[in-house]
XYZ file of C-alpha atoms in Angstrom:
710
model
C 87.370 110.845 139.847
C 88.677 112.251 143.407
C 91.681 108.555 143.855
C 92.022 109.308 139.991
C 92.939 113.139 140.513
C 95.070 112.472 143.395
C 96.565 109.746 141.833
C 97.321 111.312 138.605
C 98.905 113.892 140.719
C 100.630 111.822 143.120
C 102.388 110.224 139.401
C 103.168 113.339 137.630
C 104.515 114.047 141.486
C 106.849 110.695 140.865
C 107.490 111.134 137.041
C 109.427 114.865 137.831
C 111.148 112.840 140.540
C 112.512 109.712 138.572
C 112.968 111.451 135.134
C 115.881 113.607 136.457
C 117.103 111.176 138.934
C 117.000 108.157 136.356
C 118.814 110.218 133.609
C 121.870 111.031 136.391
C 122.012 107.916 137.500
C 122.418 106.162 133.759
C 124.606 109.098 133.159
C 126.842 108.581 136.808
C 126.790 104.622 135.820
C 127.728 105.217 132.193
C 130.671 107.084 133.204
C 132.097 104.717 136.133
C 132.163 101.688 133.383
C 133.773 103.657 130.808
C 136.315 104.748 133.894
C 136.785 100.976 135.157
C 136.860 99.651 131.847
C 139.912 102.617 130.842
C 141.621 101.946 133.769
C 141.207 97.790 133.050
C 142.362 97.638 129.804
C 145.584 100.666 130.517
C 146.470 97.813 133.501
C 145.466 94.629 131.253
C 148.653 96.417 129.277
C 150.910 96.995 132.253
C 151.402 93.801 133.289
C 150.755 92.445 129.709
C 153.990 94.504 128.763
C 155.700 93.279 132.225
C 155.234 89.964 131.516
C 156.375 90.177 127.643
C 159.515 92.277 129.944
C 160.153 89.756 131.803
C 160.114 86.655 128.718
C 162.335 88.489 126.968
C 164.608 89.276 129.798
C 164.446 84.993 130.253
C 165.848 84.602 126.965
C 168.243 87.932 126.469
C 169.883 86.384 129.464
C 170.307 82.504 127.842
C 171.796 84.458 125.199
C 174.008 86.549 127.347
C 174.769 83.084 128.788
C 176.390 81.623 125.883
C 178.351 85.191 124.683
C 180.059 84.266 128.014
C 181.130 80.784 126.881
C 182.357 82.484 123.147
C 184.156 86.065 125.098
C 185.800 84.170 128.519
C 186.521 80.490 127.782
C 188.633 79.906 124.592
C 186.429 76.915 123.596
C 188.258 76.180 120.998
C 191.668 75.387 123.750
C 189.220 73.030 125.584
C 188.528 68.870 124.647
C 185.740 67.990 124.333
C 185.020 66.741 128.047
C 186.232 70.136 129.230
C 183.546 72.041 127.050
C 180.801 69.410 127.278
C 181.273 70.149 131.482
C 181.034 73.225 130.973
C 177.731 73.007 129.124
C 176.352 71.584 131.574
C 177.195 73.785 133.923
C 176.063 76.988 131.716
C 172.483 74.695 131.422
C 172.266 74.188 135.052
C 172.332 77.658 135.844
C 170.066 78.788 132.637
C 166.353 77.112 133.173
C 165.943 78.350 129.543
C 168.650 76.634 127.874
C 167.196 72.928 127.090
C 170.177 72.024 124.883
C 173.926 73.919 124.053
C 175.585 72.231 121.211
C 179.767 73.418 119.764
C 179.860 72.536 116.085
C 183.353 73.637 113.889
C 183.599 75.824 111.333
C 182.722 73.069 109.223
C 179.278 71.867 110.919
C 180.854 69.327 112.754
C 179.218 68.479 116.545
C 182.209 68.799 118.993
C 180.000 68.600 122.021
C 176.186 68.500 123.328
C 174.963 69.049 126.064
C 171.174 68.350 127.328
C 168.998 69.210 130.494
C 167.485 65.974 130.277
C 169.413 64.020 128.182
C 173.108 62.552 127.744
C 174.782 62.639 124.291
C 177.652 60.331 123.331
C 180.180 60.743 120.682
C 178.016 58.143 118.116
C 175.330 60.623 118.742
C 177.322 63.681 117.402
C 177.028 64.797 113.670
C 177.371 66.993 111.079
C 174.333 70.137 110.726
C 175.802 72.243 107.675
C 172.689 71.250 106.057
C 170.909 72.877 109.131
C 169.188 76.091 109.131
C 170.886 77.257 111.965
C 174.036 76.330 110.358
C 173.998 77.880 106.919
C 171.217 80.775 107.899
C 174.097 82.266 110.410
C 176.093 84.870 109.537
C 179.305 86.288 111.340
C 178.423 88.807 113.610
C 174.355 88.142 113.974
C 172.317 85.811 116.514
C 170.656 83.046 114.289
C 166.788 82.744 115.520
C 165.098 79.870 114.391
C 161.185 79.798 113.592
C 159.018 78.213 116.604
C 158.972 74.069 116.635
C 157.061 72.134 118.510
C 158.692 68.758 120.171
C 157.113 65.957 118.141
C 157.411 63.305 121.347
C 156.546 65.689 123.933
C 154.456 68.611 122.255
C 156.415 71.054 124.199
C 157.914 74.602 122.181
C 161.248 75.525 122.055
C 162.984 77.474 119.592
C 166.968 77.420 118.012
C 169.680 79.926 118.043
C 172.744 80.403 116.963
C 175.784 82.159 118.174
C 179.536 82.739 116.229
C 182.276 81.537 117.737
C 185.664 84.022 116.774
C 189.230 82.579 117.692
C 190.337 85.375 120.147
C 194.053 85.387 118.534
C 192.712 85.836 114.951
C 189.705 86.941 115.377
C 188.287 84.188 112.202
C 185.384 83.129 112.885
C 185.914 79.463 114.241
C 182.398 77.763 114.930
C 179.018 78.127 116.103
C 177.324 77.437 119.210
C 173.515 75.738 118.972
C 171.094 76.027 121.712
C 167.383 75.658 121.583
C 165.185 77.539 123.770
C 163.284 75.927 125.705
C 159.524 78.085 126.964
C 158.558 75.645 129.948
C 160.439 79.226 132.146
C 158.358 81.335 131.060
C 155.040 79.420 131.999
C 156.050 80.848 135.572
C 155.902 84.161 134.364
C 152.873 83.266 133.015
C 150.920 81.510 136.736
C 152.495 84.356 138.890
C 151.157 87.079 136.758
C 148.075 85.530 136.555
C 146.413 87.070 139.653
C 142.505 87.836 140.496
C 140.656 85.855 137.825
C 143.329 87.085 134.883
C 144.431 85.003 132.419
C 148.101 85.087 130.945
C 148.761 83.712 127.852
C 151.767 84.341 124.633
C 152.123 83.260 120.993
C 153.586 83.669 118.173
C 153.304 86.223 115.318
C 151.409 83.071 113.723
C 148.938 83.016 116.570
C 150.079 80.034 117.923
C 149.182 79.400 122.230
C 153.249 78.668 122.596
C 152.652 79.476 126.734
C 149.354 80.043 129.306
C 149.227 80.457 132.623
C 147.566 77.191 132.531
C 150.277 74.551 131.308
C 147.872 72.226 129.939
C 146.307 75.092 127.784
C 149.544 75.463 126.576
C 149.454 72.001 124.918
C 146.480 71.824 123.419
C 147.499 73.458 120.163
C 145.566 76.641 120.208
C 145.734 79.525 117.828
C 144.601 82.716 118.336
C 145.343 85.472 116.627
C 146.794 88.683 118.846
C 144.681 91.685 119.103
C 146.428 94.910 117.557
C 146.192 96.674 121.226
C 144.311 96.159 124.296
C 140.723 96.726 124.740
C 137.263 95.478 125.389
C 137.397 92.708 123.103
C 136.949 88.446 122.409
C 139.125 86.437 124.264
C 140.712 83.501 123.436
C 137.851 81.075 124.915
C 135.316 83.399 122.879
C 133.693 85.356 125.658
C 134.006 89.090 125.611
C 137.204 90.191 127.716
C 139.063 92.960 128.536
C 142.335 92.465 126.641
C 146.094 93.628 127.372
C 148.628 93.480 124.603
C 153.072 92.628 124.990
C 155.215 92.554 122.064
C 158.464 90.293 122.529
C 161.489 91.314 120.707
C 164.302 89.119 119.754
C 166.885 91.663 118.364
C 165.186 93.895 116.157
C 162.049 92.038 114.909
C 158.951 91.707 116.560
C 158.731 87.589 117.752
C 156.262 86.607 120.472
C 153.041 88.439 121.849
C 151.979 88.536 125.859
C 148.364 89.325 125.869
C 146.395 89.523 129.785
C 142.835 88.051 129.759
C 140.381 89.511 132.414
C 136.455 88.923 132.074
C 134.544 92.110 131.709
C 132.246 91.217 134.319
C 135.814 91.142 136.614
C 136.900 94.093 135.197
C 133.606 95.683 136.305
C 132.772 94.550 139.407
C 133.649 98.098 141.024
C 131.021 99.520 138.488
C 128.878 96.722 139.773
C 128.917 97.467 143.305
C 128.445 101.176 142.145
C 124.934 100.477 140.094
C 123.502 98.392 143.315
C 124.779 101.552 145.816
C 122.618 104.003 143.226
C 120.027 101.930 142.825
C 119.732 101.737 146.451
C 120.048 105.286 146.809
C 117.346 106.440 143.938
C 114.858 103.610 146.172
C 115.122 104.939 149.139
C 115.100 108.573 147.675
C 111.705 107.760 145.399
C 109.971 106.032 148.571
C 111.038 109.434 150.637
C 109.244 111.566 147.064
C 106.377 108.637 147.234
C 105.504 109.903 151.142
C 105.786 113.243 150.486
C 103.743 113.313 146.936
C 101.225 111.531 148.974
C 100.395 114.278 151.173
C 100.926 117.026 148.991
C 98.126 115.849 146.709
C 95.823 114.858 150.012
C 96.363 118.648 150.743
C 95.827 120.070 147.178
C 92.904 117.952 146.153
C 91.097 117.808 149.144
C 88.576 120.855 148.499
C 88.534 119.465 144.522
C 87.074 116.008 146.782
C 84.291 118.606 147.817
C 83.216 120.031 144.887
C 83.013 117.147 142.991
C 80.956 115.735 146.179
C 79.142 117.950 145.748
C 78.175 117.663 142.006
C 77.647 114.233 142.294
C 74.807 115.154 144.877
C 73.359 118.202 142.069
C 73.730 115.829 140.034
C 71.845 112.810 141.874
C 68.549 115.559 142.190
C 69.166 117.392 145.637
C 69.732 120.791 144.627
C 69.991 122.367 147.505
C 73.476 120.856 147.993
C 76.429 123.913 148.582
C 79.873 123.850 148.925
C 80.919 125.320 152.112
C 84.764 126.284 151.435
C 85.996 129.665 153.170
C 89.638 129.692 151.520
C 90.924 133.596 149.789
C 92.366 131.353 147.182
C 91.157 129.678 143.428
C 89.421 126.975 145.072
C 87.465 129.525 147.386
C 86.894 131.609 144.222
C 85.860 128.382 142.556
C 83.164 127.392 145.403
C 81.506 130.427 145.455
C 81.108 130.697 141.208
C 80.303 126.691 141.752
C 77.692 127.648 144.152
C 76.198 130.901 142.166
C 76.258 128.113 139.205
C 74.159 125.881 141.220
C 71.367 128.603 142.024
C 71.144 129.577 138.409
C 70.686 125.791 137.333
C 68.222 125.412 140.042
C 66.346 128.487 138.746
C 66.601 127.066 135.267
C 65.331 123.129 135.595
C 62.150 125.088 137.651
C 61.156 126.607 133.834
C 62.290 123.369 131.994
C 60.082 121.224 132.403
C 57.022 123.066 130.918
C 59.814 124.371 127.995
C 60.961 120.029 127.789
C 57.052 119.365 127.151
C 56.549 122.051 124.581
C 59.388 120.743 122.197
C 57.870 116.945 123.387
C 54.636 117.805 121.315
C 56.911 119.543 118.538
C 58.937 116.560 118.286
C 56.232 114.323 118.078
C 54.030 116.546 115.362
C 57.916 116.216 113.121
C 57.703 112.724 114.059
C 53.951 111.857 112.836
C 54.848 114.106 109.715
C 58.065 112.354 109.064
C 56.860 108.805 109.760
C 53.889 109.955 107.495
C 56.692 111.150 104.755
C 58.445 107.614 104.906
C 55.323 105.383 104.538
C 54.656 107.421 101.600
C 58.367 106.885 99.851
C 58.013 103.341 100.769
C 54.924 103.495 99.300
C 55.842 105.219 96.191
C 59.252 102.758 95.515
C 57.155 99.943 96.125
C 54.422 101.510 93.637
C 57.350 102.193 90.939
C 59.063 98.432 91.391
C 55.822 97.032 90.258
C 54.732 99.388 87.641
C 57.472 98.584 86.282
C 56.880 95.261 85.718
C 54.014 96.176 83.694
C 54.390 96.304 79.715
C 50.849 96.354 78.570
C 48.975 99.567 78.755
C 45.948 97.430 79.276
C 46.578 96.248 82.471
C 48.712 99.140 83.977
C 46.645 101.872 84.495
C 43.927 100.248 86.046
C 46.425 98.798 88.382
C 48.439 101.750 88.758
C 45.261 103.125 89.726
C 44.342 100.526 92.566
C 48.053 100.680 93.446
C 47.949 104.053 94.922
C 44.800 104.164 95.828
C 45.811 101.160 98.061
C 49.085 102.549 99.137
C 48.191 105.468 99.987
C 44.559 105.128 101.197
C 42.506 107.696 98.771
C 39.710 107.795 98.096
C 39.380 107.947 93.766
C 42.651 108.070 92.342
C 41.640 108.487 88.350
C 44.278 108.560 84.934
C 43.478 110.725 82.549
C 44.993 110.806 78.857
C 45.000 113.622 76.324
C 43.052 112.080 73.430
C 44.886 113.145 70.128
C 44.471 116.350 69.087
C 45.217 117.582 73.218
C 42.094 119.152 73.286
C 39.930 116.852 75.932
C 41.695 114.656 78.676
C 39.617 111.097 78.434
C 39.620 108.785 81.839
C 41.195 106.163 81.494
C 41.592 104.614 84.598
C 39.510 104.952 87.605
C 39.480 102.280 91.324
C 36.657 103.401 92.600
C 32.976 102.228 91.336
C 32.334 105.765 90.418
C 35.605 106.534 88.431
C 34.715 103.136 86.548
C 30.916 104.204 85.694
C 32.560 107.637 83.909
C 34.967 105.182 82.317
C 31.970 103.652 80.903
C 30.030 106.670 79.807
C 33.819 107.988 78.061
C 34.387 111.071 80.406
C 36.302 113.742 79.421
C 37.217 117.025 79.981
C 38.579 119.789 78.376
C 42.039 121.078 78.667
C 42.169 124.806 80.655
C 37.897 124.886 80.809
C 36.415 121.591 82.947
C 38.149 121.541 86.849
C 41.646 120.800 88.648
C 42.437 118.673 85.924
C 42.163 120.787 82.819
C 43.853 123.605 84.685
C 46.717 120.714 86.247
C 47.424 120.514 82.361
C 46.745 124.024 80.693
C 49.476 125.225 83.581
C 51.629 122.139 83.404
C 51.448 122.466 87.227
C 50.253 120.412 90.145
C 46.409 121.518 91.377
C 45.000 121.553 95.117
C 41.067 122.241 96.122
C 40.775 122.123 99.165
C 37.345 122.132 99.691
C 36.551 121.385 96.157
C 32.244 122.572 96.911
C 33.555 125.899 97.290
C 36.504 126.144 94.975
C 35.506 127.727 91.528
C 37.562 125.850 89.173
C 35.910 122.436 91.025
C 33.802 120.430 88.054
C 30.627 118.932 89.611
C 30.658 115.443 89.324
C 27.845 112.708 90.241
C 29.535 110.070 90.454
C 32.055 111.023 93.269
C 29.794 112.984 95.595
C 31.512 112.746 98.425
C 34.671 114.524 97.515
C 35.611 116.919 99.694
C 39.196 117.680 98.352
C 40.826 116.691 95.196
C 44.097 117.226 93.831
C 45.583 117.204 89.865
C 49.652 116.171 89.217
C 50.211 116.416 85.335
C 52.047 113.242 84.209
C 54.923 114.935 82.204
C 58.105 113.465 79.496
C 60.379 116.218 79.313
C 57.882 119.397 78.326
C 54.823 118.220 77.414
C 52.184 116.345 79.423
C 50.378 113.106 78.368
C 47.800 113.096 80.882
C 46.886 113.612 84.377
C 47.386 111.555 87.911
C 43.397 112.602 89.436
C 43.079 111.768 93.586
C 40.496 112.631 95.523
C 39.891 112.717 98.757
C 36.645 112.289 101.441
C 38.735 114.628 103.643
C 38.334 118.724 103.859
C 41.773 119.968 103.183
C 43.621 116.263 103.105
C 46.031 117.872 101.366
C 49.942 120.135 100.887
C 52.448 121.377 99.401
C 54.572 118.802 101.480
C 51.839 115.685 99.601
C 52.514 117.528 96.339
C 56.488 117.127 96.265
C 56.212 113.644 97.182
C 53.376 112.544 95.240
C 54.862 114.163 92.388
C 57.724 111.641 92.226
C 55.094 109.252 91.501
C 53.288 111.361 89.226
C 56.928 110.918 87.523
C 57.582 107.457 87.740
C 53.433 106.711 86.373
C 54.618 109.247 83.444
C 57.694 107.670 82.472
C 55.630 104.245 83.122
C 53.521 105.055 80.366
C 55.444 106.481 78.185
C 57.742 102.857 77.942
C 54.191 100.998 78.032
C 53.631 103.136 74.537
C 57.226 102.603 73.540
C 57.412 98.866 73.824
C 53.630 98.125 72.259
C 55.066 100.483 69.425
C 58.142 98.571 69.879
C 56.372 95.200 69.519
C 54.069 96.093 66.307
C 56.535 97.018 64.398
C 58.843 93.796 65.572
C 55.550 91.702 64.798
C 55.228 93.535 60.888
C 58.807 93.162 60.562
C 58.232 89.493 61.400
C 55.397 88.783 59.198
C 57.754 90.872 56.256
C 60.545 88.536 56.624
C 58.080 85.631 56.587
C 56.668 86.897 53.460
C 60.447 87.283 51.657
C 60.585 84.166 53.824
C 58.148 81.972 51.462
C 59.099 84.154 48.012
C 62.482 83.197 48.161
C 62.336 79.283 48.646
C 59.162 79.192 46.333
C 60.857 80.989 43.862
C 64.107 79.168 44.425
C 62.219 75.060 44.564
C 59.745 76.430 41.048
C 63.482 77.308 39.486
C 64.971 73.886 40.926
C 63.934 70.314 39.138
C 65.195 68.764 42.762
C 62.885 69.077 45.127
C 64.901 66.967 48.153
C 67.458 64.069 48.638
C 67.325 60.262 49.946
C 70.439 60.007 52.124
C 71.070 55.835 52.550
C 73.801 53.609 52.796
C 74.186 53.416 49.104
C 74.570 57.073 48.300
C 72.520 60.471 48.053
C 69.363 60.322 45.298
C 67.633 63.313 44.679
C 63.867 63.358 44.474
C 62.005 64.866 41.725
C 58.339 65.365 43.147
C 57.010 67.377 46.387
C 56.473 66.209 49.561
C 53.309 66.954 51.392
C 54.051 70.094 53.607
C 53.810 70.135 57.076
C 54.479 72.357 59.995
C 54.426 69.756 62.895
C 56.645 66.958 63.795
C 55.435 63.204 62.590
C 56.111 60.230 63.363
C 55.091 57.005 61.710
C 56.411 53.096 63.567
C 60.021 54.132 62.984
C 59.541 57.168 61.096
C 60.514 60.124 62.132
C 59.973 63.181 60.200
C 60.742 67.037 61.290
C 59.673 69.772 59.962
C 62.613 72.219 58.672
C 61.059 76.051 59.173
C 63.182 79.882 59.159
C 61.354 81.687 60.951
C 58.427 79.751 61.774
C 57.905 79.118 58.096
C 58.292 75.836 56.696
C 60.404 74.897 53.822
C 60.592 71.530 53.912
C 60.861 68.283 55.981
C 63.587 66.416 56.774
C 62.494 62.460 57.220
C 64.552 60.181 59.511
C 64.635 55.718 59.133
C 65.483 54.752 62.618
C 65.987 51.259 63.816
C 63.813 50.513 66.038
C 60.444 52.150 67.461
C 60.332 55.956 67.781
C 58.896 55.328 71.388
C 61.653 53.565 71.878
C 64.137 56.444 72.206
C 64.656 58.975 74.784
C 64.130 63.208 73.873
C 67.592 64.074 74.432
C 68.517 61.305 71.908
C 64.988 62.619 69.953
C 67.258 66.297 70.758
C 69.872 65.679 69.400
C 67.866 64.743 65.816
C 65.988 68.219 66.465
C 69.413 70.181 66.848
C 70.649 68.148 63.783
C 67.794 69.343 61.693
C 68.340 73.462 62.944
C 72.012 73.447 61.877
C 70.637 71.674 58.335
C 68.340 74.376 58.212
C 70.836 77.002 59.227
C 73.320 75.427 56.534
C 70.526 75.157 54.049
C 69.343 78.777 53.440
C 73.350 79.396 53.578
C 72.915 77.905 50.682
C 70.844 79.310 49.190
C 71.489 82.552 49.981
C 74.920 82.175 48.488
C 73.698 81.054 44.868
C 70.979 83.762 45.198
C 74.287 85.772 45.450
C 75.693 84.495 43.181
C 72.760 85.006 40.241
C 72.902 88.091 41.268
C 76.479 88.722 40.831
C 76.296 87.179 37.380
C 73.628 89.723 35.815
C 75.189 92.401 37.447
C 78.266 91.360 35.649
C 76.487 90.582 32.364
C 74.432 93.736 32.778
C 77.918 96.193 33.155
C 79.788 93.783 29.995
C 76.664 95.175 27.587
C 76.074 98.543 29.102
C 80.579 98.564 28.722
C 80.106 97.665 25.316
C 76.679 100.120 24.184
C 78.918 103.219 25.646
C 81.913 102.651 23.378
C 80.825 104.096 20.751
C 78.502 107.450 20.647
C 77.023 105.919 16.902
C 73.234 105.397 17.178
C 72.991 102.173 14.947
C 75.746 100.858 16.488
C 74.275 101.034 19.770
C 71.061 99.998 18.780
C 72.995 97.170 16.795
C 75.636 96.520 19.610
C 72.411 96.253 22.208
C 70.279 93.741 19.912
C 73.789 91.724 19.146
C 75.225 90.965 23.339
C 71.225 90.387 24.247
C 70.944 87.996 21.637
C 74.312 86.262 23.095
C 73.676 86.115 27.006
C 69.895 85.412 26.442
C 70.024 83.056 24.111
C 67.969 83.801 21.550
C 67.059 83.016 17.366
C 65.217 86.427 17.827
C 65.819 90.338 19.081
C 63.095 92.799 17.827
C 63.566 96.076 18.792
C 60.628 98.635 17.414
C 60.525 102.325 18.138
C 57.895 104.686 18.460
C 57.265 108.258 17.555
C 55.762 110.460 20.395
C 52.111 110.171 19.177
C 52.244 107.337 17.274
C 50.229 104.179 18.469
C 52.040 100.880 19.278
C 52.103 98.660 17.056
C 52.164 100.709 14.027
C 55.750 101.481 13.361
C 58.007 100.162 11.790
C 60.194 96.811 13.064
C 64.270 96.379 12.890
C 64.408 92.908 12.684
C 68.205 90.961 14.014
């Protein structure tokens, strides 16, 4: 803890120092790098422009040499040999010119000289169809496109200058020359210093010159940048580029590019960063040693306080801080000593208070444990009770379960009689309680004991010493009872009985017990009510089942009685009716290869199905016989559905006939016609030959009136 505080303070001081120093160094380095890059770009632009001017000077010088031939010498007056010598002389002092050709006004070559080649008269041709002749104007120099020689791969450019007659001033021919760019390569090499690359491209991006000649011969392309800057160079790496433009006439013809790797451009900045980092590290080292000394001075008194606090926490309550300073730490030490004195005095009386509190906690824990056990017992009892549905089994089990779970001497359950005048003891766990049940023990509601009181008041009643309680009804079967608690069993606002609990201890029950056991009483009341409702529902279901079975018997008897066919025999030859009824039986019978299955509807046998098998019944598995039983069940349902459909059709026909007769009778208001219509319709519907209608006077004896016959 002491070292942690010291380290934290030291780290804070270092952080306070490192952050400003780092920010200042980063800002300085950033500014230096930006300045260095800006200067490098400016320097590269200067070199590129200088090389571009020199290159343009080379080309302009060659053009001027050609103009001298036109302006000073009257070439038209010279012979071909003299012209050739003059051209060779011009090539000797002009390094840019590769070949020079003199042609007449019709495009016929008159003289031609080359730097490394000798031309004879047979080598002269007509050049009237070449671009240098076709696109040459009277007063302008023609600049051809950059071309690479097929045999050497070297770049060259063709130019042409008009020749005018000095006397007439008319155009008399052309001077055509091929400019070579090898002479420019030396300019590139001289400018390529300090890891710089210099190269020149045409406007299409073809590299035509490079400080390394082999690079210029590789046919590389590099789109020239619009301006100098920190861009991707010819080799694909980040570089500081400069740009210089070469003009021929008034048109931009070539671009000179200087390429310096960005790390080389930042050499000075890198040296500056190394120096700055070294200075920062030295400064941090000094700050570190100073912070160690400062934190030691500052934290030593605090460490003394911490050591004294540890001694006190270890049990040395007599330990004190010996610091005599007038600053805040001295004040803190004095306050700490006063606090230690108060703590020592407090601890001297704390043990007694702790012991007292421990006793209280033990008592509370015991009570909570008791409540937890009671709640667990209630939950277990509720699960057991919920599984019982029969009231005759439910009540004795409840009494035994409550007595066993809570350890009560006697548990009894009283239920109200039909008139709600007496509470009848219905179940009990004790021998005395069972004896009381045997003699039909009952208590008058509101008159006798805590049970009658609980029912009348609809609330729990406790008798802590039943011998002295005025409402206690003395019971000789339970002589050892000294405490009793009666809990009403309620459904809604109605009391259906009482849970009577008796103990051999005096003052065994408290109000807390009432709250806990009331939950159990409510669950018992619900269980009793559910058992009653379950019994009623079972009785209702049984009655409905009996009624339905009687209905099935009656309907099928009527159906069989009204039908001449009593069954059918199905075989491979077809279906044959049975006219006489078979013997009735409610069980499936087997007889060698015959398997007989009863046809049942709700346990009412309405017929039998006898299946003649190919082999004895004992040779078939239960699964195979179950298939027959399942088929009979489906057949039974289909047969019942057919009977119901036939019955429905019969009732519908009867209702339709009644409706027709009624409609015809109501079609007239004449009584005689109504009687006549009724007799005729009944005769038609019933197929009778005679229908009688007898009328009686109110006081006349039947049989003495007159008859109307039809």
